Coordinates of C-alpha atoms in Angstrom, one line a residue:
M1 CA -15.8 4.4 -8.8
L2 CA -13.0 4.7 -11.5
T3 CA -9.9 6.7 -10.6
L4 CA -7.1 7.7 -12.9
G5 CA -3.6 7.9 -11.2
M6 CA -0.9 10.0 -12.8
D7 CA 2.7 10.5 -11.8
T8 CA 5.3 12.5 -13.9
S9 CA 7.5 13.7 -11.1
N10 CA 10.7 11.8 -12.2
R11 CA 12.0 10.2 -15.4
Y12 CA 9.1 7.7 -15.6
L13 CA 5.6 8.2 -16.8
N14 CA 3.2 6.3 -14.5
L15 CA -0.5 5.9 -15.3
A16 CA -2.9 3.8 -13.2
L17 CA -6.6 2.9 -13.7
I18 CA -8.2 2.1 -10.3
K19 CA -11.6 0.5 -10.1
D20 CA -12.9 1.0 -6.5
D21 CA -9.9 -0.5 -4.5
K22 CA -8.2 -2.5 -7.3
L23 CA -5.6 -1.6 -9.9
I24 CA -7.1 -2.8 -13.2
A25 CA -4.5 -1.5 -15.6
S26 CA -1.3 0.6 -15.6
L27 CA 1.6 2.0 -17.5
H28 CA 5.2 2.4 -16.2
K29 CA 7.5 3.8 -18.9
E30 CA 10.8 5.6 -18.9
C31 CA 10.5 8.7 -21.0
F32 CA 12.9 11.3 -19.4
K33 CA 12.0 14.8 -20.6
H34 CA 9.3 13.3 -22.9
Q35 CA 6.4 13.0 -20.5
S36 CA 4.6 16.0 -22.1
E37 CA 4.7 14.3 -25.5
E38 CA 3.9 10.8 -24.2
I39 CA 1.2 11.3 -21.6
L40 CA -1.8 11.9 -23.8
P41 CA -1.1 9.3 -26.4
Q42 CA -0.2 6.7 -23.7
L43 CA -3.3 7.6 -21.7
D44 CA -5.5 7.3 -24.7
L45 CA -4.0 3.9 -25.5
L46 CA -4.4 2.7 -21.9
L47 CA -8.1 3.7 -21.9
K48 CA -8.8 2.1 -25.3
N49 CA -7.1 -1.1 -24.5
N50 CA -9.3 -1.5 -21.4
G51 CA -12.6 -0.4 -23.0
I52 CA -12.8 2.8 -21.0
K53 CA -13.9 6.2 -22.1
T54 CA -12.7 9.5 -20.6
S55 CA -16.3 10.0 -19.5
D56 CA -16.1 6.9 -17.3
I57 CA -13.5 8.5 -15.0
D58 CA -14.9 9.7 -11.7
S59 CA -11.7 11.1 -10.0
I60 CA -8.0 11.7 -10.5
V61 CA -5.1 11.3 -8.1
I62 CA -1.7 12.9 -9.0
T63 CA 1.7 13.4 -7.3
E64 CA 2.4 16.9 -6.1
G65 CA 6.2 16.6 -5.7
P66 CA 8.9 16.9 -4.8
G67 CA 10.6 16.0 -8.1
S68 CA 11.2 17.6 -11.5
Y69 CA 9.2 20.9 -11.4
T70 CA 8.5 20.7 -15.1
G71 CA 7.6 17.0 -14.9
I72 CA 5.2 17.5 -11.9
R73 CA 3.4 20.2 -13.8
I74 CA 2.7 18.0 -16.8
A75 CA 0.3 15.7 -14.9
M76 CA -0.8 18.5 -12.6
T77 CA -1.9 20.8 -15.4
L78 CA -3.7 18.1 -17.2
A79 CA -5.5 17.0 -14.0
K80 CA -6.5 20.5 -13.0
V81 CA -8.0 21.3 -16.3
W82 CA -9.8 17.9 -16.6
A83 CA -11.1 18.0 -13.0
K84 CA -12.5 21.5 -13.4
T85 CA -14.1 21.0 -16.8
K86 CA -15.6 17.6 -15.9
K87 CA -16.3 18.4 -12.3
L88 CA -14.2 15.5 -11.0
K89 CA -12.7 15.1 -7.6
L90 CA -8.9 15.7 -7.6
Y91 CA -6.5 14.2 -5.1
T92 CA -2.8 14.5 -4.5
L93 CA -0.1 12.3 -3.0
D94 CA 3.5 13.0 -2.1
S95 CA 5.7 11.7 -4.9
L96 CA 8.3 10.2 -2.6
Q97 CA 5.6 8.5 -0.6
L98 CA 4.2 6.9 -3.8
I99 CA 7.6 5.4 -4.5
A100 CA 8.0 4.1 -1.0
G101 CA 4.6 2.4 -0.9
K102 CA 3.5 0.6 2.3
V103 CA 6.5 -1.4 3.4
P104 CA 8.7 -1.3 6.5
T105 CA 11.2 1.6 6.8
T106 CA 12.1 2.9 3.4
A107 CA 14.3 5.7 2.3
V108 CA 13.5 7.3 -1.1
Y109 CA 16.1 9.3 -3.1
I110 CA 15.2 11.0 -6.3
D111 CA 17.9 12.8 -8.4
A112 CA 17.7 16.6 -8.0
R113 CA 20.9 17.3 -10.1
G114 CA 24.2 18.6 -8.7
H115 CA 24.8 15.3 -6.8
R116 CA 21.8 16.1 -4.6
G117 CA 18.5 14.4 -4.3
Y118 CA 15.0 14.7 -2.8
V119 CA 14.7 12.4 0.2
G120 CA 11.8 11.0 2.2
I121 CA 11.9 8.4 4.9
F122 CA 8.7 6.3 5.4
E123 CA 7.5 3.6 7.7
E124 CA 4.6 1.6 6.3
G125 CA 3.8 4.5 4.0
K126 CA 3.8 7.1 6.8
A127 CA 6.4 10.0 6.6
M128 CA 9.0 9.8 9.4
M129 CA 10.2 13.3 8.6
A130 CA 9.4 16.1 6.2
D131 CA 10.7 15.7 2.6
T132 CA 14.2 17.2 2.3
V133 CA 17.3 17.4 0.3
F134 CA 20.5 15.3 0.8
T135 CA 23.7 15.3 -1.0
E136 CA 24.8 11.9 -2.4
D137 CA 27.4 11.7 0.4
E138 CA 24.8 12.4 3.0
F139 CA 22.5 9.7 1.7
K140 CA 25.4 7.3 1.5
E141 CA 26.1 8.0 5.2
Y142 CA 22.4 7.5 6.0
H143 CA 22.4 4.2 4.2
D144 CA 25.5 3.1 5.9
Q145 CA 23.9 3.8 9.3
H146 CA 20.6 2.1 8.3
A147 CA 21.8 -0.8 6.2
D148 CA 18.7 -2.9 6.9
D149 CA 16.3 -0.4 5.6
E150 CA 14.8 -0.5 2.2
V151 CA 16.0 2.1 -0.3
R152 CA 14.2 3.1 -3.5
G153 CA 14.6 5.6 -6.3
D154 CA 17.6 6.8 -8.3
L155 CA 20.3 4.7 -6.7
D156 CA 23.0 4.4 -9.4
F157 CA 25.5 6.2 -7.2
L158 CA 25.0 3.5 -4.5
G159 CA 25.6 0.8 -7.1
Y160 CA 21.9 -0.3 -7.1
H161 CA 19.4 -0.6 -9.8
D162 CA 16.5 1.8 -9.3
E163 CA 13.4 0.3 -7.7
M164 CA 10.2 1.8 -9.0
A165 CA 8.5 -0.8 -11.2
D166 CA 5.5 -1.5 -8.9
I167 CA 4.8 2.2 -8.3
N168 CA 1.2 2.1 -9.7
Q169 CA 0.0 -0.4 -7.2
H170 CA 1.1 2.1 -4.5
F171 CA -1.7 4.5 -5.7
V172 CA -4.1 1.9 -4.4
D173 CA -2.1 0.9 -1.3
L174 CA -1.9 4.5 -0.2
K175 CA -5.5 5.5 -0.9
E176 CA -6.2 6.5 2.7
D177 CA -3.5 9.2 2.3
W178 CA -4.9 10.8 -0.8
V179 CA -5.6 14.5 -0.1
L180 CA -8.7 16.1 -1.6
V181 CA -7.9 19.3 -3.5
D182 CA -10.5 22.0 -2.9
P183 CA -10.4 24.5 -4.4
I184 CA -8.4 23.3 -7.3
D185 CA -7.0 26.5 -8.7
P186 CA -4.4 27.3 -6.0
L187 CA -2.8 23.8 -6.3
K188 CA 1.0 24.1 -7.0
A189 CA 3.9 21.7 -7.2
K190 CA 5.9 21.0 -4.1
Y191 CA 9.3 22.0 -5.2
L192 CA 12.1 21.8 -2.6
K193 CA 14.7 23.6 -4.7
E194 CA 12.9 26.8 -3.6
A195 CA 13.4 25.8 0.1
T196 CA 16.2 26.5 2.5
E197 CA 16.9 22.8 2.7
Y198 CA 18.1 22.9 -0.9
L199 CA 19.8 26.2 -1.1
I200 CA 22.1 25.7 1.9
K201 CA 23.6 22.5 0.5

């Protein structure tokens, strides 16, 4: 079973080739606002470099958000068309969960503009609360109160370097949390800017 993982929910383009339960090749590239231009050429290169044809792919897993609405839709649109035309299984995964991976308590913060961010709290890959929106100050307060917890994501405002380089391995680590999409057509991006959590900040 060969699965293609794709994540375009933030400023990175992430592509993963998963053979059964093993990551066999991946791409992690910063291309803020250029994922739509980069995804097909980079995917083609990744497949060719590993001797894989598009017809070899059996299933696709993508992130559904939260994150950049335009960014999420890049991988989502490609995956929906591909899965429907090739009759492939399509799975989704929460984008913040993908960044967290399967480690002890981890808080993930992804820039949502306006000094706010999409936030998820995870324990061994399991959500401890629903994804929400924090201001930078609220996340700083959370971090002060949970200083021993891992933090990942867009952390420049905390004085940290972002921590997302191993994200493609997390597709494999979180396989039990993949959600099968059926039917495919109604699938939409999870976009918290439309929610009360965002609007009241």
